CSV table of C-alpha atoms (C1' of nucleotides) in Angstrom, one decimal:
chain,number,residue,atom,x,y,z
L,116,MET,CA,278.9,17.4,97.7
L,117,THR,CA,281.5,20.2,98.1
L,118,ASP,CA,279.0,22.4,100.0
L,119,GLY,CA,281.3,26.1,98.0
L,120,VAL,CA,281.5,27.3,101.8
L,121,ALA,CA,285.1,25.9,101.1
L,122,GLU,CA,285.6,23.2,99.1
L,123,ARG,CA,284.7,20.8,102.1
L,124,SER,CA,288.5,20.9,103.0
L,125,ARG,CA,289.3,20.4,106.8
L,126,PRO,CA,287.3,22.4,109.4
L,127,ARG,CA,290.5,24.2,110.7
L,128,ASP,CA,291.1,25.7,107.6
L,129,ARG,CA,287.5,26.8,106.8
L,130,ILE,CA,287.5,28.1,110.1
L,131,LEU,CA,290.5,30.1,110.0
L,132,GLU,CA,290.3,31.3,105.7
L,133,THR,CA,286.4,32.3,106.1
L,134,ALA,CA,287.9,34.2,109.6
L,135,GLN,CA,291.1,36.2,107.3
L,136,ASP,CA,287.7,37.2,104.3
L,137,MET,CA,285.7,38.1,107.5
L,138,PHE,CA,287.7,39.8,110.0
L,139,HIS,CA,288.9,41.8,106.9
L,140,LYS,CA,285.6,42.9,105.4
L,141,HIS,CA,283.9,44.0,108.7
L,142,GLY,CA,287.2,43.9,111.0
L,143,ILE,CA,287.8,42.3,114.2
L,144,LYS,CA,285.6,43.9,116.7
L,145,GLY,CA,283.1,43.6,113.7
L,146,VAL,CA,282.5,39.7,113.1
L,147,GLY,CA,281.5,37.6,116.3
L,148,VAL,CA,282.6,33.8,116.9
L,149,ASP,CA,279.1,32.9,115.9
L,150,ALA,CA,279.0,34.1,111.8
L,151,ILE,CA,282.5,33.2,111.9
L,152,THR,CA,281.5,29.5,111.8
L,153,GLU,CA,278.7,29.6,110.3
L,154,ALA,CA,279.4,31.2,107.2
L,155,ALA,CA,282.5,28.7,107.6
L,156,GLY,CA,279.9,25.7,107.7
L,157,THR,CA,281.1,24.6,110.7
L,158,ASN,CA,280.4,25.5,114.5
L,159,LYS,CA,281.5,27.1,117.0
L,160,MET,CA,282.7,24.0,119.3
L,161,THR,CA,284.3,22.5,116.9
L,162,LEU,CA,287.0,26.7,116.9
L,163,TYR,CA,287.5,26.2,120.1
L,164,ARG,CA,288.7,22.7,119.2
L,165,HIS,CA,291.1,23.6,117.3
L,166,PHE,CA,291.5,27.5,119.1
L,167,GLU,CA,291.4,27.8,122.5
L,168,SER,CA,290.0,32.0,121.9
L,169,LYS,CA,289.4,34.1,119.6
L,170,ASP,CA,292.5,36.1,120.5
L,171,GLU,CA,294.5,32.9,119.4
L,172,LEU,CA,292.1,33.2,116.2
L,173,ILE,CA,292.6,36.4,115.6
L,174,VAL,CA,296.9,35.8,115.5
L,175,GLU,CA,296.5,33.2,113.4
L,176,CYS,CA,294.9,35.2,110.7
L,177,LEU,CA,297.8,37.4,110.5
L,178,ARG,CA,300.0,34.7,110.7
L,179,ALA,CA,298.4,32.9,107.4
L,180,THR,CA,297.8,36.7,105.8
L,181,ALA,CA,301.1,37.3,106.0
L,182,ALA,CA,302.3,34.1,104.9
L,183,LYS,CA,300.2,34.8,101.8
L,184,ALA,CA,301.8,38.4,101.9
L,185,SER,CA,305.0,37.0,101.4
L,186,ARG,CA,304.6,34.6,98.4
L,187,ILE,CA,304.2,37.5,96.7
L,188,TRP,CA,307.6,38.6,97.5
L,189,ASP,CA,309.2,35.5,95.5
L,190,GLU,CA,306.4,36.3,92.7
L,191,PHE,CA,308.8,39.2,91.7
L,192,GLU,CA,312.0,37.0,92.2
L,193,ALA,CA,310.5,34.7,89.6
L,194,LYS,CA,309.4,37.4,87.2
L,195,HIS,CA,312.7,38.9,87.3
L,196,PRO,CA,316.1,36.5,89.2
L,197,GLY,CA,318.6,38.8,90.2
L,198,ASP,CA,317.6,41.9,88.6
L,199,LYS,CA,316.3,43.6,91.4
L,200,LEU,CA,315.4,47.4,90.7
L,201,ALA,CA,312.7,46.3,88.4
L,202,GLN,CA,311.7,43.7,91.6
L,203,LEU,CA,311.3,47.0,93.0
L,204,HIS,CA,309.3,48.4,90.5
L,205,ALA,CA,306.9,45.0,90.4
L,206,TRP,CA,306.5,46.4,94.3
L,207,VAL,CA,305.3,49.2,93.0
L,208,GLN,CA,303.1,47.7,89.9
L,209,LYS,CA,301.3,45.0,93.2
L,210,ALA,CA,301.0,47.7,95.6
L,211,SER,CA,299.1,49.6,93.0
L,212,GLU,CA,296.9,46.8,92.3
L,213,LEU,CA,296.6,45.9,95.9
L,214,LEU,CA,295.0,49.6,96.4
L,215,SER,CA,291.8,49.2,93.6
L,216,ALA,CA,291.2,45.8,94.0
L,217,ASP,CA,290.0,46.0,98.1
L,218,SER,CA,289.4,48.9,99.5
L,219,ARG,CA,289.8,47.3,103.6
L,220,GLY,CA,293.9,48.6,103.6
L,221,CYS,CA,296.1,46.0,105.1
L,222,ASP,CA,294.8,43.4,107.7
L,223,MET,CA,297.7,44.1,110.2
L,224,ALA,CA,298.1,48.5,110.1
L,225,ASN,CA,293.7,48.1,111.7
L,226,ALA,CA,294.6,45.7,113.5
L,227,ALA,CA,296.7,47.5,115.1
L,228,VAL,CA,294.0,50.4,114.9
L,229,GLU,CA,291.4,48.0,116.7
L,230,LEU,CA,293.0,46.6,119.5
L,231,THR,CA,294.3,48.8,121.4
L,232,GLU,CA,294.8,47.3,124.3
L,233,THR,CA,298.4,47.5,124.9
L,234,ASP,CA,299.2,44.3,126.2
L,235,HIS,CA,297.4,42.1,123.6
L,236,PRO,CA,299.1,39.5,122.3
L,237,ALA,CA,298.1,39.9,119.1
L,238,ARG,CA,300.7,43.2,119.1
L,239,ARG,CA,303.2,41.9,118.7
L,240,VAL,CA,302.8,39.8,116.3
L,241,ILE,CA,301.8,42.8,114.3
L,242,LYS,CA,305.2,44.5,114.9
L,243,GLU,CA,307.2,41.7,114.3
L,244,LEU,CA,305.6,40.9,111.3
L,245,LYS,CA,305.8,44.5,109.5
L,246,GLU,CA,310.2,44.5,110.3
L,247,ALA,CA,310.2,41.4,108.7
L,248,GLN,CA,308.1,43.4,105.3
L,249,ARG,CA,310.0,46.4,106.4
L,250,GLU,CA,313.9,44.3,106.2
L,251,LYS,CA,312.8,42.8,102.9
L,252,LEU,CA,311.9,46.5,101.2
L,253,VAL,CA,315.1,47.5,102.1
L,254,ALA,CA,317.4,44.6,101.1
L,255,LEU,CA,315.4,44.9,97.6
L,256,CYS,CA,316.6,49.2,97.8
L,257,ARG,CA,319.4,48.2,99.1
L,258,ASP,CA,320.5,45.7,95.8
L,259,ALA,CA,318.8,47.1,93.6
L,260,GLY,CA,322.0,49.8,93.8
L,261,ILE,CA,320.1,52.0,95.9
L,262,GLY,CA,322.4,54.3,98.4
L,263,GLN,CA,320.1,55.8,100.8
L,264,ALA,CA,318.0,52.2,100.7
L,265,GLU,CA,316.6,52.7,103.9
L,266,LEU,CA,314.9,55.4,104.1
L,267,LEU,CA,313.4,54.3,100.7
L,268,ALA,CA,312.0,51.9,101.8
L,269,ASP,CA,310.7,53.9,104.7
L,270,THR,CA,308.9,56.1,101.9
L,271,LEU,CA,307.6,54.0,100.0
L,272,SER,CA,305.9,51.8,103.3
L,273,LEU,CA,304.5,55.0,104.2
L,274,LEU,CA,303.2,56.1,101.8
L,275,LEU,CA,301.8,53.0,100.8
L,276,GLU,CA,300.3,52.6,104.3
L,277,GLY,CA,298.7,56.6,104.3
L,278,ALA,CA,297.4,55.1,100.9
L,279,ARG,CA,295.5,52.5,101.8
L,280,VAL,CA,294.2,54.4,105.0
L,281,SER,CA,293.5,56.5,103.2
L,282,MET,CA,291.6,54.8,101.3
L,283,GLN,CA,289.2,53.8,103.8
L,284,SER,CA,288.9,57.1,105.3
L,285,VAL,CA,287.8,59.5,102.0
L,286,GLY,CA,287.9,56.8,98.6
L,287,ALA,CA,289.9,55.9,96.3
L,288,GLU,CA,289.1,58.8,93.5
L,289,GLY,CA,291.5,60.5,97.3
L,290,PRO,CA,295.1,61.1,97.5
L,291,SER,CA,295.3,57.4,97.1
L,292,ALA,CA,294.9,57.4,93.4
L,293,GLN,CA,298.5,59.2,92.5
L,294,PHE,CA,300.0,56.5,94.8
L,295,VAL,CA,302.2,55.1,91.2
L,296,ARG,CA,303.3,58.2,90.6
L,297,MET,CA,304.9,59.4,94.1
L,298,ALA,CA,306.1,56.1,94.0
L,299,GLU,CA,307.6,55.8,91.0
L,300,SER,CA,309.1,59.5,91.2
L,301,LEU,CA,310.3,58.7,94.5
L,302,ILE,CA,312.6,55.6,93.4
L,303,ALA,CA,314.1,58.0,90.1
L,304,SER,CA,314.7,60.5,93.0
L,305,PHE,CA,316.5,58.3,94.7
L,306,ARG,CA,318.4,56.8,91.9
L,307,ALA,CA,320.0,59.9,90.9
L,308,ARG,CA,321.1,60.3,93.8
S,1154,MET,CA,283.5,70.6,144.5
S,1155,THR,CA,284.0,71.2,140.5
S,1156,ASP,CA,285.0,67.0,140.6
S,1157,GLY,CA,288.0,66.8,138.4
S,1158,VAL,CA,286.1,65.0,136.0
S,1159,ALA,CA,285.9,68.0,133.5
S,1160,GLU,CA,285.7,71.4,136.0
S,1161,ARG,CA,282.1,71.1,136.5
S,1162,SER,CA,281.0,71.7,132.3
S,1163,ARG,CA,278.0,71.2,131.2
S,1164,PRO,CA,277.1,67.8,131.1
S,1165,ARG,CA,276.8,68.0,127.6
S,1166,ASP,CA,280.3,69.1,126.9
S,1167,ARG,CA,281.7,66.8,129.3
S,1168,ILE,CA,280.2,64.1,127.6
S,1169,LEU,CA,281.3,65.4,124.4
S,1170,GLU,CA,284.8,65.7,126.0
S,1171,THR,CA,285.5,62.3,127.6
S,1172,ALA,CA,284.2,60.4,124.0
S,1173,GLN,CA,286.8,61.9,122.2
S,1174,ASP,CA,289.0,61.2,124.6
S,1175,MET,CA,287.7,58.0,125.3
S,1176,PHE,CA,287.3,57.1,121.8
S,1177,HIS,CA,290.6,58.1,121.0
S,1178,LYS,CA,292.5,55.8,123.4
S,1179,HIS,CA,290.0,52.6,123.0
S,1180,GLY,CA,288.7,52.8,119.9
S,1181,ILE,CA,284.7,53.9,119.4
S,1182,LYS,CA,284.0,50.4,119.7
S,1183,GLY,CA,286.0,49.4,122.2
S,1184,VAL,CA,283.9,52.3,124.3
S,1185,GLY,CA,280.1,51.1,126.3
S,1186,VAL,CA,278.3,54.3,126.7
S,1187,ASP,CA,278.3,53.4,129.9
S,1188,ALA,CA,281.6,53.4,130.5
S,1189,ILE,CA,281.6,57.5,128.8
S,1190,THR,CA,279.0,58.3,131.4
S,1191,GLU,CA,280.9,57.4,134.0
S,1192,ALA,CA,283.9,58.5,133.1
S,1193,ALA,CA,281.9,61.7,132.7
S,1194,GLY,CA,281.0,61.8,135.8
S,1195,THR,CA,277.1,61.4,135.3
S,1196,ASN,CA,274.5,59.1,133.0
S,1197,LYS,CA,273.0,57.3,130.3
S,1198,MET,CA,269.8,59.0,131.0
S,1199,THR,CA,271.1,62.1,130.3
S,1200,LEU,CA,273.7,61.0,127.2
S,1201,TYR,CA,270.3,60.2,125.7
S,1202,ARG,CA,268.6,63.0,126.2
S,1203,HIS,CA,270.9,64.8,124.2
S,1204,PHE,CA,272.3,62.6,121.6
S,1205,GLU,CA,269.6,60.6,120.0
S,1206,SER,CA,272.1,57.9,119.4
S,1207,LYS,CA,275.8,56.6,119.6
S,1208,ASP,CA,276.6,56.7,116.7
S,1209,GLU,CA,275.5,60.3,116.2
S,1210,LEU,CA,277.0,61.2,119.3
S,1211,ILE,CA,280.7,58.8,117.4
S,1212,VAL,CA,279.3,61.7,114.2
S,1213,GLU,CA,279.6,65.1,117.1
S,1214,CYS,CA,283.3,64.3,118.3
S,1215,LEU,CA,284.5,63.2,115.0
S,1216,ARG,CA,283.3,67.4,114.4
S,1217,ALA,CA,284.0,68.4,117.3
S,1218,THR,CA,287.8,66.6,116.4
S,1219,ALA,CA,287.9,68.2,112.9
S,1220,ALA,CA,287.6,72.0,114.3
S,1221,LYS,CA,289.7,71.5,117.4
S,1222,ALA,CA,292.9,70.5,114.3
S,1223,SER,CA,290.9,73.2,112.2
S,1224,ARG,CA,292.6,76.4,115.0
S,1225,ILE,CA,295.9,74.3,114.1
S,1226,TRP,CA,295.9,76.0,110.8
S,1227,ASP,CA,295.5,79.8,112.4
S,1228,GLU,CA,298.0,79.3,115.1
S,1229,PHE,CA,300.3,78.7,111.7
S,1230,GLU,CA,299.0,81.7,109.7
S,1231,ALA,CA,298.9,84.0,113.4
S,1232,LYS,CA,302.6,83.0,113.5
S,1233,HIS,CA,303.9,83.2,110.0
S,1234,PRO,CA,301.1,86.8,109.3
S,1235,GLY,CA,301.5,85.9,104.9
S,1236,ASP,CA,304.2,83.8,104.6
S,1237,LYS,CA,303.0,80.8,103.3
S,1238,LEU,CA,306.5,78.6,102.6
S,1239,ALA,CA,306.7,79.2,107.0
S,1240,GLN,CA,303.4,78.3,107.1
S,1241,LEU,CA,304.2,74.3,105.6
S,1242,HIS,CA,307.0,74.2,107.7
S,1243,ALA,CA,305.3,75.2,110.4
S,1244,TRP,CA,303.1,71.3,109.2
S,1245,VAL,CA,305.6,69.3,108.7
S,1246,GLN,CA,307.5,70.7,111.8
S,1247,LYS,CA,303.2,70.4,113.4
S,1248,ALA,CA,302.5,67.0,112.2
S,1249,SER,CA,305.6,65.4,113.7
S,1250,GLU,CA,305.5,67.3,117.6
S,1251,LEU,CA,302.1,65.0,117.5
S,1252,LEU,CA,303.3,61.6,116.1
S,1253,SER,CA,305.7,61.2,119.0
S,1254,ALA,CA,303.0,62.9,121.6
S,1255,ASP,CA,300.2,60.6,120.9
S,1256,SER,CA,300.7,57.1,119.5
S,1257,ARG,CA,297.2,56.2,118.5
S,1258,GLY,CA,297.3,58.1,115.0
S,1259,CYS,CA,294.5,59.8,113.3
S,1260,ASP,CA,290.6,59.6,114.7
S,1261,MET,CA,288.9,60.8,111.7
S,1262,ALA,CA,291.3,57.5,109.9
S,1263,ASN,CA,290.8,54.9,113.4
S,1264,ALA,CA,287.6,55.8,112.8
S,1265,ALA,CA,287.8,55.1,109.2
S,1266,VAL,CA,288.9,51.8,109.6
S,1267,GLU,CA,287.0,50.6,112.7
S,1268,LEU,CA,283.0,51.5,111.2
S,1269,THR,CA,283.5,49.0,108.0
S,1270,GLU,CA,278.8,49.5,107.2
S,1271,THR,CA,279.6,51.1,104.5
S,1272,ASP,CA,276.0,52.9,105.2
S,1273,HIS,CA,277.0,54.1,108.5
S,1274,PRO,CA,277.0,58.4,108.9
S,1275,ALA,CA,280.5,58.5,110.7
S,1276,ARG,CA,281.5,57.5,107.5
S,1277,ARG,CA,279.6,60.8,105.3
S,1278,VAL,CA,281.5,63.2,108.2
S,1279,ILE,CA,285.3,61.4,107.8
S,1280,LYS,CA,285.0,61.6,103.7
S,1281,GLU,CA,283.9,65.3,104.0
S,1282,LEU,CA,286.3,66.7,107.2
S,1283,LYS,CA,289.2,65.0,104.7
S,1284,GLU,CA,288.1,66.1,101.6
S,1285,ALA,CA,288.1,70.1,103.3
S,1286,GLN,CA,292.1,68.6,104.6
S,1287,ARG,CA,293.0,68.0,101.9
S,1288,GLU,CA,292.0,71.2,100.2
S,1289,LYS,CA,293.6,73.2,102.6
S,1290,LEU,CA,297.2,71.6,102.2
S,1291,VAL,CA,296.1,72.0,98.5
S,1292,ALA,CA,295.9,75.7,98.8
S,1293,LEU,CA,299.2,76.0,101.2
S,1294,CYS,CA,300.8,74.1,98.4
S,1295,ARG,CA,299.8,75.8,95.6
S,1296,ASP,CA,299.9,80.2,98.0
S,1297,ALA,CA,303.4,78.9,99.4
S,1298,GLY,CA,304.6,78.9,94.7
S,1299,ILE,CA,304.4,75.5,95.1
S,1300,GLY,CA,303.5,74.8,90.8
S,1301,GLN,CA,302.5,71.3,91.7
S,1302,ALA,CA,300.7,72.4,94.3
S,1303,GLU,CA,297.7,69.0,93.6
S,1304,LEU,CA,301.0,66.6,93.7
S,1305,LEU,CA,303.0,68.1,96.4
S,1306,ALA,CA,300.2,68.1,99.6
S,1307,ASP,CA,298.6,64.6,98.5
S,1308,THR,CA,302.4,63.7,99.1
S,1309,LEU,CA,302.2,64.6,101.8
S,1310,SER,CA,299.3,63.2,103.3
S,1311,LEU,CA,300.2,60.1,102.9
S,1312,LEU,CA,302.7,60.4,104.4
S,1313,LEU,CA,301.6,61.9,106.7
S,1314,GLU,CA,298.4,59.0,107.8
S,1315,GLY,CA,301.5,56.2,106.9
S,1316,ALA,CA,303.1,57.7,109.4
S,1317,ARG,CA,300.4,57.6,112.2
S,1318,VAL,CA,299.3,54.2,111.6
S,1319,SER,CA,302.6,53.4,111.1
S,1320,MET,CA,303.3,53.8,115.1
S,1321,GLN,CA,300.2,52.1,115.7
S,1322,SER,CA,301.1,48.4,114.3
S,1323,VAL,CA,305.6,48.7,114.4
S,1324,GLY,CA,305.5,52.0,116.4
S,1325,ALA,CA,307.5,54.9,117.1
S,1326,GLU,CA,310.5,53.7,116.0
S,1327,GLY,CA,309.0,52.5,112.6
S,1328,PRO,CA,309.0,54.0,109.2
S,1329,SER,CA,307.6,57.2,111.0
S,1330,ALA,CA,310.2,58.0,112.8
S,1331,GLN,CA,311.8,59.5,109.8
S,1332,PHE,CA,308.8,61.7,108.5
S,1333,VAL,CA,310.2,65.1,109.9
S,1334,ARG,CA,313.6,64.4,106.8
S,1335,MET,CA,311.0,62.2,104.2
S,1336,ALA,CA,308.9,65.6,104.4
S,1337,GLU,CA,311.2,68.7,104.0
S,1338,SER,CA,312.9,67.4,101.2
S,1339,LEU,CA,310.3,66.1,99.3
S,1340,ILE,CA,308.8,69.8,100.1
S,1341,ALA,CA,312.6,71.1,98.7
S,1342,SER,CA,312.0,68.8,95.6
S,1343,PHE,CA,308.8,70.1,94.6
S,1344,ARG,CA,310.7,73.6,94.9
S,1345,ALA,CA,313.8,73.1,92.4
S,1346,ARG,CA,311.1,71.7,90.6
V,838,DG,C1',282.1,-4.3,112.3
V,839,DC,C1',283.6,-2.1,115.4
V,840,DT,C1',286.4,0.9,117.7
V,841,DG,C1',288.0,5.5,117.9
V,842,DG,C1',288.0,10.0,117.0
V,843,DA,C1',287.2,14.6,115.3
V,844,DA,C1',283.1,16.6,114.2
V,845,DG,C1',278.2,18.5,115.1
V,846,DT,C1',274.0,19.8,118.2
V,847,DT,C1',271.9,22.4,122.4
V,848,DA,C1',272.1,24.6,125.1
V,849,DC,C1',273.3,27.2,128.4
V,850,DA,C1',276.4,30.4,131.9
V,851,DG,C1',277.5,35.5,132.4
V,852,DA,C1',279.0,39.5,130.9
V,853,DC,C1',278.6,43.7,128.8
V,854,DC,C1',276.0,46.0,124.5
V,855,DG,C1',272.3,49.9,123.1
V,856,DG,C1',268.2,52.5,124.2
V,857,DT,C1',264.3,53.4,127.0
V,858,DA,C1',260.7,54.1,130.5
V,859,DA,C1',258.9,55.9,135.3
V,860,DC,C1',260.6,58.8,139.2
V,861,DA,C1',263.7,61.7,142.2
V,862,DC,C1',265.8,66.0,143.1
V,863,DC,C1',267.7,70.3,142.3
V,864,DC,C1',268.2,74.8,141.7
V,865,DT,C1',267.5,78.5,138.8
V,866,DA,C1',264.3,82.1,136.6
V,867,DG,C1',259.9,84.0,137.6
X,1456,DC,C1',257.5,80.7,147.3
X,1457,DT,C1',256.7,78.2,143.2
X,1458,DA,C1',256.6,76.5,138.9
X,1459,DG,C1',259.8,73.2,135.6
X,1460,DG,C1',263.4,71.7,133.2
X,1461,DG,C1',268.1,70.1,133.8
X,1462,DT,C1',269.3,66.1,136.0
X,1463,DG,C1',270.5,62.2,138.1
X,1464,DT,C1',268.4,57.4,139.9
X,1465,DT,C1',267.2,52.8,139.5
X,1466,DA,C1',265.6,49.3,137.5
X,1467,DC,C1',265.2,47.1,132.8
X,1468,DC,C1',264.6,44.9,127.8
X,1469,DG,C1',266.0,42.6,124.7
X,1470,DG,C1',270.1,41.6,121.7
X,1471,DT,C1',274.9,39.7,121.8
X,1472,DC,C1',278.9,38.4,122.9
X,1473,DT,C1',282.7,35.0,124.6
X,1474,DG,C1',283.1,30.9,126.6
X,1475,DT,C1',281.6,26.1,127.6
X,1476,DA,C1',279.5,21.1,129.3
X,1477,DA,C1',276.9,17.2,128.1
X,1478,DC,C1',275.9,14.8,124.8
X,1479,DT,C1',275.1,12.5,120.3
X,1480,DT,C1',276.5,11.9,114.9
X,1481,DC,C1',279.6,10.4,111.6
X,1482,DC,C1',283.4,8.7,109.9
X,1483,DA,C1',288.0,6.2,108.5
X,1484,DG,C1',291.8,2.6,110.4
X,1485,DC,C1',291.9,-1.4,112.1
DNA sequence: GCTGGAAGTTACAGACCGGTAACACCCTAG
DNA sequence: CTAGGGTGTTACCGGTCTGTAACTTCCAGC
């Protein structure tokens, strides 16, 4: 009967997937565990058998989201093997697609905004994962032959981060609409140096 | 005895000021009205005599924060009367000071992340106020004699927005540390065109 | 077919949430 | 002195939150 909720996979996977989706759409503090389990076609007890607390579920969701994002990098390498500059342009393209497709921005950044407690377990992993993403982009810029690779990578990072949050406050017609133009002109400018 | 909480001003003002501060530090959904009134040295009934709901209090807080931010623009004009380019550099300087002094970013952007309900009354005013700020920056760039004023203003906006959210996820040592350098080099580059 | 573990069910605890009612108080304007 | 509005106090409502206990049901592997 497969039920449609999540193709009748194991409860833990359904919970994780549903939680990711609901946290993304409604925010972490905007979703209760009851709502998650119901949407996942299971119940609260089962959730607490697999995750010791909501906080641990949050952390696991962030890790899963980061793992998905990490797979995108593999696509770049697959589509443009060895051509790091083409991969950088693909990164810009992919970022712009994410902006068009979804106005709720980056789950990790959003979580950092929502979870203000400085000792929240999720803060550790957010920082780790964001730093790992930064490393990847720096390496991509450097391998693309750009001199000030760190500076370009950081600038592109801030632009994208800003675009993703700007979409949530002013909407898609705001400054974020110019993201591709900004990013491409930046890359060109750094290459010319 | 003045009590120290807010120098014994009127309850409404104390509530508004305290709520701004607590929303900023702990997030909107992370603070209850009881905590606000207690910190403001008053009680819940008094809050609900001045604000018809928590949502209205939120809106009023955002307006108050925007009004404060608006006063910063007056400083620019006062310190560099007529010199729009100097005012633009002052904007960069001020933005960098805000980044150093406070790691919780922009209240309006944070509110947009937290308040996911599309019909939330705060969403209207967030969009309005952000658009007003954008107008100001565009005008400043244009009056500073920059050709593609909108594009520069939007780019600077995204950079700052990104820096403010990046501080919350990766911290002050992340990409946001390079904000001034990025912004100044952007301005120089646009001026050269 | 039996058994053992995973999953579902129901009910509940204890805390907190936004919001309200009823009433006592104080302080200032007349 | 007095009247009245702003304020403080207490108690409460109904709902929601995370997390747990006790029990039943299902199903796969032997």
